[in-house]
CSV table of C-alpha atoms and ligand atoms in Angstrom, one decimal:
chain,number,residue,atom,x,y,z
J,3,UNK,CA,17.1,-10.0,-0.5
J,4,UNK,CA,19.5,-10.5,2.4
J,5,UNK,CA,17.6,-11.1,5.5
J,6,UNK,CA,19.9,-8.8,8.0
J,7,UNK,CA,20.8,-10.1,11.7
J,8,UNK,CA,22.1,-6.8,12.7
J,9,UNK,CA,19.4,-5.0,14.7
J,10,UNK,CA,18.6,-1.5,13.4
J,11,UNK,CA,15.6,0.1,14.0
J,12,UNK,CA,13.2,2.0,11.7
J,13,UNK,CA,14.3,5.1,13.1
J,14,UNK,CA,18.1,4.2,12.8
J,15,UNK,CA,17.7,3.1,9.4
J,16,UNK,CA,16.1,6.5,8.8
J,17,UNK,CA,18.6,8.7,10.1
J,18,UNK,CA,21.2,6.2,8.8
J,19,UNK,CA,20.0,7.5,5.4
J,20,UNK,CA,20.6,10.7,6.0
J,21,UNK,CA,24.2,10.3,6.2
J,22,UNK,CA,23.9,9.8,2.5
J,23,UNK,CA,22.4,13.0,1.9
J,24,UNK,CA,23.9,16.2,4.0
J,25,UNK,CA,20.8,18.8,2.4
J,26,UNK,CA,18.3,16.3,3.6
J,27,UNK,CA,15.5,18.2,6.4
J,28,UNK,CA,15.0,15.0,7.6
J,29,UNK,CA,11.2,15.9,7.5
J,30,UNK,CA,10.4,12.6,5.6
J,31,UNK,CA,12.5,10.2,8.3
J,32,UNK,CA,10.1,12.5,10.8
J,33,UNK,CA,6.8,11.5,8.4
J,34,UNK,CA,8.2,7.7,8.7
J,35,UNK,CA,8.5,7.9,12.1
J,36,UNK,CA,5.1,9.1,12.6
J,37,UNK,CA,3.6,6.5,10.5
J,38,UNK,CA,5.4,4.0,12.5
J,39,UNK,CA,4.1,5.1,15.7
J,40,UNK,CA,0.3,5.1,14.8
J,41,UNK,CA,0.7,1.4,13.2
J,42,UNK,CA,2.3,0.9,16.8
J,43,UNK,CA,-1.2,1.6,18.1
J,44,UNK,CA,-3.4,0.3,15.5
J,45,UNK,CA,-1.3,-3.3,15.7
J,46,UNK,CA,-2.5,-3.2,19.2
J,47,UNK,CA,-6.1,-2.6,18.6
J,48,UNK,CA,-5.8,-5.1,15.9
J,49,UNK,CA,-4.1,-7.8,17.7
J,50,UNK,CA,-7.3,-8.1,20.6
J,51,UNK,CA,-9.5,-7.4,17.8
J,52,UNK,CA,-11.0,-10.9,19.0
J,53,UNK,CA,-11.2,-10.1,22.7
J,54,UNK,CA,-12.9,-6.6,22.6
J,55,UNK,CA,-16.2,-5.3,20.8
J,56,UNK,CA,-14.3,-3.2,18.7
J,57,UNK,CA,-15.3,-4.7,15.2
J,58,UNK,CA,-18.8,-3.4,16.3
J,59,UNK,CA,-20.2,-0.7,14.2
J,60,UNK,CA,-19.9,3.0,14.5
J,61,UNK,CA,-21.9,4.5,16.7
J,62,UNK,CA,-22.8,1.6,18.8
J,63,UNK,CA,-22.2,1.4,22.2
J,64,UNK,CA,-20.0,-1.0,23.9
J,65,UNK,CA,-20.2,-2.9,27.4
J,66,UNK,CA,-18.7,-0.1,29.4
J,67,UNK,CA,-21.7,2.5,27.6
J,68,UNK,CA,-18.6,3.8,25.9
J,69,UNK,CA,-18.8,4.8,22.2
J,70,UNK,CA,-17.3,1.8,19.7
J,71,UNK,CA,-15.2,2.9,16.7
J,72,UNK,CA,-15.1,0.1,14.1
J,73,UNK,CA,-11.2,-0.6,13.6
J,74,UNK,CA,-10.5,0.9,10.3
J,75,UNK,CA,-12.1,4.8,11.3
J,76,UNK,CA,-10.1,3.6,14.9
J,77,UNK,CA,-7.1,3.2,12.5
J,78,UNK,CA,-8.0,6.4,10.4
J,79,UNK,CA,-7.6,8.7,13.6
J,80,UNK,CA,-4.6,7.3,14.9
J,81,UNK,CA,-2.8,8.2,11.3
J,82,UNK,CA,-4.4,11.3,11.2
J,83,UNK,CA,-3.9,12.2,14.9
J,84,UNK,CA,-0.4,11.6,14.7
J,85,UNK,CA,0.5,13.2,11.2
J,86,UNK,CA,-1.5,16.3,12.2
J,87,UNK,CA,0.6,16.6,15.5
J,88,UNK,CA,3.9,15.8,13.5
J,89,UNK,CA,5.5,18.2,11.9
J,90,UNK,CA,6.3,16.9,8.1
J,91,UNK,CA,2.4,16.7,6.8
J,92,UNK,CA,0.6,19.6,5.5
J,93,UNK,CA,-2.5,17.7,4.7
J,94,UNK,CA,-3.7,13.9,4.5
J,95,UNK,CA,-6.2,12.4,2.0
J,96,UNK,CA,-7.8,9.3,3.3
J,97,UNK,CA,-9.9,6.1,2.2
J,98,UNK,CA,-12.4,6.8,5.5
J,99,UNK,CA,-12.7,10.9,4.8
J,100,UNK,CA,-14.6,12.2,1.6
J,101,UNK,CA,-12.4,15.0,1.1
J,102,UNK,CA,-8.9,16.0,2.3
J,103,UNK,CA,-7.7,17.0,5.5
J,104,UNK,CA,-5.8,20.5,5.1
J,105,UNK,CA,-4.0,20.8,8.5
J,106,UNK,CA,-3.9,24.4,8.4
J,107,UNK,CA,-1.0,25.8,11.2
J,108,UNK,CA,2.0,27.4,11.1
J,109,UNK,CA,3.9,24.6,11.6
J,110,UNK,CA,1.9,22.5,9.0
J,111,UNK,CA,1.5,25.0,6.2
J,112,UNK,CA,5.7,24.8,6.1
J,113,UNK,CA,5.7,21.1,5.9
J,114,UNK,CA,6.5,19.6,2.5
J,115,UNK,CA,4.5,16.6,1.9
J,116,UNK,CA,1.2,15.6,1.9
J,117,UNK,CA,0.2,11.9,3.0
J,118,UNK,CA,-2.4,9.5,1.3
J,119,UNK,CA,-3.5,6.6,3.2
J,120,UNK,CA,-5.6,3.6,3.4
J,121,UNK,CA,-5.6,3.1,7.3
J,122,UNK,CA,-7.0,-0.5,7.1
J,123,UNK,CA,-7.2,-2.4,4.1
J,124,UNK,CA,-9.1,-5.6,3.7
J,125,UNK,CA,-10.9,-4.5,7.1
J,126,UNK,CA,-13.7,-7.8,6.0
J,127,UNK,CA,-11.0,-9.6,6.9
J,128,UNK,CA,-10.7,-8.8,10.4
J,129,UNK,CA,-13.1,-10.8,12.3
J,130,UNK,CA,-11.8,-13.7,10.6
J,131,UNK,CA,-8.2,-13.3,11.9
J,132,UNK,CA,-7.0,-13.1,8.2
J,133,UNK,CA,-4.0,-10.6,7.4
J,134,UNK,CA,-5.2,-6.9,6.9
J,135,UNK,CA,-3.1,-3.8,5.9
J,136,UNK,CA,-2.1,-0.1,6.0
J,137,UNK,CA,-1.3,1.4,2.7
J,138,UNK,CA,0.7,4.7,2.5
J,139,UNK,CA,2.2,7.3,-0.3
J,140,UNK,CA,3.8,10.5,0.0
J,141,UNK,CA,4.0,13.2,-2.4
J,142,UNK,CA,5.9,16.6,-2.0
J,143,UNK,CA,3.7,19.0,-2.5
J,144,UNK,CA,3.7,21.5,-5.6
J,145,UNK,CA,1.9,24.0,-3.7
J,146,UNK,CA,3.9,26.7,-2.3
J,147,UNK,CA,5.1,26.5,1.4
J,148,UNK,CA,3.9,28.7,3.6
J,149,UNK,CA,0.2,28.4,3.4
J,150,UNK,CA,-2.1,25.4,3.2
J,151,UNK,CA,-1.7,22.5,1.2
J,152,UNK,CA,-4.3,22.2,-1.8
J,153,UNK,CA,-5.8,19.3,-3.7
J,154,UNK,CA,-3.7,19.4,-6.7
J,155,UNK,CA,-1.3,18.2,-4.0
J,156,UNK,CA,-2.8,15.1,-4.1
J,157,UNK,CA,-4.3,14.6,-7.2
J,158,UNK,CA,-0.1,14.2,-8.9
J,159,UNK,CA,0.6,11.0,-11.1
J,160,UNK,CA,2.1,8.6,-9.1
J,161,UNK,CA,5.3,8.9,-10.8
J,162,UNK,CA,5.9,11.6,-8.4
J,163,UNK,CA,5.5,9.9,-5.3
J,164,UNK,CA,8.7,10.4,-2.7
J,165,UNK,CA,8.3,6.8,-0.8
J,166,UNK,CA,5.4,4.6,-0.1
J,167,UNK,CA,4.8,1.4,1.8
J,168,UNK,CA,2.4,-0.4,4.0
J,169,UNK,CA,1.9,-2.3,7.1
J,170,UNK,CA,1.0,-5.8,7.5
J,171,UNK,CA,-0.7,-6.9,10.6
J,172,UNK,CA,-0.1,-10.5,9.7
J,173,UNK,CA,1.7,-13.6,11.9
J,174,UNK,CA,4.1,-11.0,12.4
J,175,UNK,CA,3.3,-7.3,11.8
J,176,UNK,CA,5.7,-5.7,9.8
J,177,UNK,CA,6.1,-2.2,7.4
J,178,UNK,CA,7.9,-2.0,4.5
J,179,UNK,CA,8.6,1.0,2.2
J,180,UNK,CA,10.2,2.5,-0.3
J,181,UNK,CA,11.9,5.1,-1.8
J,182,UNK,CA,13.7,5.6,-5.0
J,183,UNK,CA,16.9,4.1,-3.5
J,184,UNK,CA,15.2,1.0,-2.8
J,185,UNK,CA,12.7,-1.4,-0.5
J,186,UNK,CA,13.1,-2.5,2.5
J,187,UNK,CA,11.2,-4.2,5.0
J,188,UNK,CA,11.1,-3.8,9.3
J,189,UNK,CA,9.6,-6.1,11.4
J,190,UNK,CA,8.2,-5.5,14.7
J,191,UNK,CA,9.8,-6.9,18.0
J,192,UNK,CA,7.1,-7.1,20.3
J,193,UNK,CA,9.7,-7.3,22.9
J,194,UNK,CA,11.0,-4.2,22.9
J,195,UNK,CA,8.1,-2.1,20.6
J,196,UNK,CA,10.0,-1.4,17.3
J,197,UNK,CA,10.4,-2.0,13.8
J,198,UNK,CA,13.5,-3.3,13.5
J,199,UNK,CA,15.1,-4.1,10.1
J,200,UNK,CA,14.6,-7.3,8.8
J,201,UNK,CA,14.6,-7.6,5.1
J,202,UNK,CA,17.2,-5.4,3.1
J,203,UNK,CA,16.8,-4.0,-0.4
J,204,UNK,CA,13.7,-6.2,-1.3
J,205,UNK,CA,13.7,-7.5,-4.9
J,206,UNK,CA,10.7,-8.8,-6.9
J,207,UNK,CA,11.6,-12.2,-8.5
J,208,UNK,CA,11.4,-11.4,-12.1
J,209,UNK,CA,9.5,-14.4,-13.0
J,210,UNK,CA,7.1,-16.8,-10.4
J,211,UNK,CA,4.5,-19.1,-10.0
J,212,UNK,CA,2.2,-17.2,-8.0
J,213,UNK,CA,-1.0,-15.6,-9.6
J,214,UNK,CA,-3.6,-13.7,-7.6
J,215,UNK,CA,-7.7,-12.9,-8.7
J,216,UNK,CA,-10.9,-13.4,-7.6
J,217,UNK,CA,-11.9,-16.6,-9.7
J,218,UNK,CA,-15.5,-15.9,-8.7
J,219,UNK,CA,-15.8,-13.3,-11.4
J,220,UNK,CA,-14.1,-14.7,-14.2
J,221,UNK,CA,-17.0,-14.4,-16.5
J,222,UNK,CA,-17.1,-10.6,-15.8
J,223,UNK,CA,-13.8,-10.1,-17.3
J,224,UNK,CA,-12.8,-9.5,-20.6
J,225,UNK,CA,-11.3,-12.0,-23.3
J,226,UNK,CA,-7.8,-11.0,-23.1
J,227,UNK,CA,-7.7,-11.3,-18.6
J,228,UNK,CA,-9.6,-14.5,-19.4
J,229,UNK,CA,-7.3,-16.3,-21.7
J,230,UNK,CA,-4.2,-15.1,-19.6
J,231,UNK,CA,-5.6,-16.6,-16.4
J,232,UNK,CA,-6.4,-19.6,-18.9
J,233,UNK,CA,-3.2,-19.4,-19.7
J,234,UNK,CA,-1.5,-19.3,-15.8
J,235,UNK,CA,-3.1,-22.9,-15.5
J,236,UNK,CA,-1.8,-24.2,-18.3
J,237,UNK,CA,1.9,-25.8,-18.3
J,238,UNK,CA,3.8,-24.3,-21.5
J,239,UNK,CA,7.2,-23.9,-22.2
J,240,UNK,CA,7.7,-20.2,-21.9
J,241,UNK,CA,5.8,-19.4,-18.6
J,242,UNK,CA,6.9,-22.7,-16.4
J,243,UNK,CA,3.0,-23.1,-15.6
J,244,UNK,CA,1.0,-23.9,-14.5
J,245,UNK,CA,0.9,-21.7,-11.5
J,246,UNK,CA,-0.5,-21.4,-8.1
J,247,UNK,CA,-3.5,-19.4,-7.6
J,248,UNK,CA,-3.1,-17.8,-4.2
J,249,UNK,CA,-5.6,-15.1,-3.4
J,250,UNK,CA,-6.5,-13.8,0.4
J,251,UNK,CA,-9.1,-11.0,-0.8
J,252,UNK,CA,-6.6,-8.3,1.3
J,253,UNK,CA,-4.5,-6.8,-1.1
J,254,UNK,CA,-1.5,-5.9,1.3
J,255,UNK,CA,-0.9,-9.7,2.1
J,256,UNK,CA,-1.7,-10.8,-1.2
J,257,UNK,CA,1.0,-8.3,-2.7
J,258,UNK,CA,3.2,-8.9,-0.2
J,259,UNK,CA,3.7,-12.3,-0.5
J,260,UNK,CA,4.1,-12.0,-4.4
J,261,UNK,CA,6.3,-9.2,-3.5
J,262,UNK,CA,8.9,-11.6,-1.6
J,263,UNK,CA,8.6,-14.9,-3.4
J,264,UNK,CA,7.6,-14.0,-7.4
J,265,UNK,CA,4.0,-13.7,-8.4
J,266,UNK,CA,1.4,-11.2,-10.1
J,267,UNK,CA,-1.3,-9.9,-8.6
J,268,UNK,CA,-4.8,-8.5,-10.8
J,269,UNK,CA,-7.5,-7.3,-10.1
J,270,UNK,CA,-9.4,-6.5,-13.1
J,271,UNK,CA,-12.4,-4.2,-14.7
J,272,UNK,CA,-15.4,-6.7,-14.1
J,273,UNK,CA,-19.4,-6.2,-15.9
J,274,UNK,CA,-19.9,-5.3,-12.3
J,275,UNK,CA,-17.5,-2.9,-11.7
J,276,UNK,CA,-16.9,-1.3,-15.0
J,277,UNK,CA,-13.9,1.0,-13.3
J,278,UNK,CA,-12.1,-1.9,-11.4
J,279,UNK,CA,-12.4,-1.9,-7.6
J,280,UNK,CA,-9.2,-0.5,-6.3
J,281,UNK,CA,-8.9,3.0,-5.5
J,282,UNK,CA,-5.9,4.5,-7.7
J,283,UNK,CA,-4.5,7.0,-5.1
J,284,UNK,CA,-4.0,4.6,-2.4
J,285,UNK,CA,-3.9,1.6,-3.1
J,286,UNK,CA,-2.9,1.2,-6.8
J,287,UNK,CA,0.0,4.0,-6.8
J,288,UNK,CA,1.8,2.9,-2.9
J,289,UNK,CA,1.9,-0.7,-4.5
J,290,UNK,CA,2.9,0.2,-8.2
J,291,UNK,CA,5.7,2.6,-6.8
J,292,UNK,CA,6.6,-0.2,-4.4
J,293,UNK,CA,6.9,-3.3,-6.7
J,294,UNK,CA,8.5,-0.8,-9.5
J,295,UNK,CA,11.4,-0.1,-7.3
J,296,UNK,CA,11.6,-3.6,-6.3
J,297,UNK,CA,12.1,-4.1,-9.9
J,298,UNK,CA,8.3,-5.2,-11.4
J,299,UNK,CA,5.7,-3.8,-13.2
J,300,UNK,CA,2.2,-2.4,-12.8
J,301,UNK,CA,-0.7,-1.4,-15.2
J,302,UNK,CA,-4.1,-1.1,-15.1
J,303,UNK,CA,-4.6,-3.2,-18.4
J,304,UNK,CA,-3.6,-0.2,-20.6
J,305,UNK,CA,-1.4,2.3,-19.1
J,306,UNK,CA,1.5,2.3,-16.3
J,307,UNK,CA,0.3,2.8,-13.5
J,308,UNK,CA,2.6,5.7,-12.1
J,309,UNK,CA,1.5,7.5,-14.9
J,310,UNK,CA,-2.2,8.3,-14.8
J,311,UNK,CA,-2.6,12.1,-13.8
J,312,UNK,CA,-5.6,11.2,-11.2
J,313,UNK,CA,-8.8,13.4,-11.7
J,314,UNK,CA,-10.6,12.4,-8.4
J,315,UNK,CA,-9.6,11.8,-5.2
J,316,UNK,CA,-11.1,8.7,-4.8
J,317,UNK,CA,-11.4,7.1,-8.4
J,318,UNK,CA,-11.0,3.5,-9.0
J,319,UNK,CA,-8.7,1.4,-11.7
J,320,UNK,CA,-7.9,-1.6,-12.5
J,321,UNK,CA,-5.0,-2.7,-11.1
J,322,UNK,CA,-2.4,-5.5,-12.4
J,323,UNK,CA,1.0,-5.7,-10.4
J,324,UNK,CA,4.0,-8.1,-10.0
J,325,UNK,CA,6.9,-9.9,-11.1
J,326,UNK,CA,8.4,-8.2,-14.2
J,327,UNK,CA,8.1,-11.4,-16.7
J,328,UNK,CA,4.7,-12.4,-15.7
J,329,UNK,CA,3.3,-8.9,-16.0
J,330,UNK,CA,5.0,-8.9,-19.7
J,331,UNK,CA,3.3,-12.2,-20.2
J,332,UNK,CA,-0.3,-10.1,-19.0
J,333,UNK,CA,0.5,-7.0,-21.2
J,334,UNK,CA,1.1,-9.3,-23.9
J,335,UNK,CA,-2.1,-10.8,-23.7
J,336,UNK,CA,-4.0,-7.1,-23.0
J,337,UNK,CA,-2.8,-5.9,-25.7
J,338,UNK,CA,-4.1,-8.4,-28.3
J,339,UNK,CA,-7.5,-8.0,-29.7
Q,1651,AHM,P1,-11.4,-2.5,1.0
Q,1651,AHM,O1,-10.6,-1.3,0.8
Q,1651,AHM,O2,-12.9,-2.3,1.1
Q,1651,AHM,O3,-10.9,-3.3,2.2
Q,1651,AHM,O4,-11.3,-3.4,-0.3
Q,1651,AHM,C1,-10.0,-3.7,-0.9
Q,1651,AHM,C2,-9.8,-5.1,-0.9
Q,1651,AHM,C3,-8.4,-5.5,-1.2
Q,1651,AHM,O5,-7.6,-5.6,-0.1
Q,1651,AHM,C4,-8.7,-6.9,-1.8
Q,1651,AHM,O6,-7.6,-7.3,-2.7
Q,1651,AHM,C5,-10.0,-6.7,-2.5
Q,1651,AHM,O7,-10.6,-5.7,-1.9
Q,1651,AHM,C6,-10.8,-7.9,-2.5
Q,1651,AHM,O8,-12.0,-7.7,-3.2
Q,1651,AHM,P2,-12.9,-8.9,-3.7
Q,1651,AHM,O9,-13.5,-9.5,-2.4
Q,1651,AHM,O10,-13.9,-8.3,-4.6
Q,1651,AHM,O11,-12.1,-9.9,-4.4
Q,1652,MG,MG1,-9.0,-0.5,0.9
């Protein structure tokens, strides 16, 4: 990773891409773009999340008698809004909206992709000041152009996926995403409102010293997740250990971080929650596509990720993700019996 002193902006490095491709539409720098401009607004909101009432719940009513909108349905209109009103989304599926949004107009119905979104992950972390997150994915869709989008549009493996990425409201807010060419990461200068680019061609450490769970429900996995977290805390001569547990309870920072410095990330099936807790289409695919191109590895314990053909829009998994050594180590270990 190269961190780049040369000030492009997200929409530069977008159209800069192009270059590289003279069939390209352009419809997915547009999509980009889009989803730049509602994290724009939602990093607002977010950043006086401690000066207003918005962290109230829906449906109250604030100071001014005005209607409050908790932050992450705040943050699920602003994507929606501005990716209906674009012109590269036939549809959205959501973490906030039961079903799918079909947009339905001319201009839509000939868009390509679809969009799947979790507008604000980790949201129990906001009135604590603790790093939350946007997760995105974008597929193209298999239905034909020209009329609506459909749900088998979003129900494809996430193999198929066309770029993902997510933003971090963190000390600094910044979105990162990928496509097959690669990862790369755009920070935003407050001083002049953009993303500009800040870390180039992102590479997962192949090994590290990071490892991320929920210790609290150890006893609810199984043997094999057990003895491997046994295992990160011991020091042995093939793994380096023992590691650092590092764990924020908001996925986008916690992957981020083990993104950038070397670390895996798991969150695993528990007694509780037989299914994992993670929702595959958006939040386990964005970050398995994401970390894949950066050059690691994701699984839910069994399978690649990327390759589960989803059934439901909102079904769960387990979810294991990180630096390509460690994650060997896991699969290693899931495998025994
Ligand atoms: P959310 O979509 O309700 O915000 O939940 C997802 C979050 C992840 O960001 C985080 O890694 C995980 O839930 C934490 O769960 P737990 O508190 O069970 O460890
Ligand atoms: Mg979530």
């Amino acid at each position: 990773m190269n961190v780049n002193r040369k000030v492009l902006t997200l929409d530069e490095f977008t159209i800069q891409q192009l270059r590289n491709f003279p069939h390209a539409t352009g419809e997915l720098s547009n999509l980009l773009r889009d989803i730049g401009l509602a994290a724009k607004r939602v990093n607002v909101e977010v950043n006086k999340a401690g000066l207003v009432d918005i962290l109230g719940d829906a449906g109250t009513i604030n100071v001014q008698g005005e209607d409050v909108k908790k932050l992450d349905i705040f943050a699920n209109n602003q994507f929606v809004g501005v990716l209906r009103h674009g012109i590269s989304c036939a549809g959205i599926a959501s973490e906030e909206l039961d079903d799918v949004v079909v947009f339905d107009d001319e201009v839509s119905n000939n868009s390509k992709y679809v969009c799947l979104f979790d507008p604000l992950d980790g949201s129990g972390n906001i009135d604590v000041n603790i790093s939350i997150g946007t997760i995105f994915c974008v597929y193209r869709r298999i239905s034909e152009k020209g009329g609506p989008c459909t749900k088998e549009d979003f129900l494809q493996a996430g193999i198929n996926q066309v770029a993902a990425g997510y933003i971090i409201y963190g000390s600094s807010t910044m979105m990162v995403y990928a496509t097959r060419r690669g990862v790369n990461g755009f920070t935003l200068d407050p001083s002049i409102g953009e993303f500009t680019l800040s870390h180039t061609d992102i590479k997962c450490p192949e090994n590290g010293k990071i490892y991320s769970v929920n210790h609290g429900n150890f006893f609810q996995y199984n043997d094999n997740v057990k003895k491997y977290i046994d295992g990160c805390q011991k020091k042995n001569k093939t793994n380096g250990g023992p590691y650092t547990q590092r764990y924020i309870g908001s996925m986008v920072a916690d992957v981020h971080r083990n993104l950038l410095k070397g670390g895996i990330f798991m969150y695993p099936t528990t007694t509780d929650k037989p299914n994992g807790k993670l929702r595959l289409l958006y939040e386990c695919n964005p970050f398995a596509f994401i970390v894949e191109v950066a050059g690691g590895k994701a699984t839910n314990g069994k399978e690649r990720i990327l390759d589960i053909k989803p059934t439901e829009l909102h079904q769960r998994s387990a979810f294991f993700v990180g630096s390509k050594n460690m994650m060997e180590e896991l699969e290693n270990a899931c495998h025994e019996n």
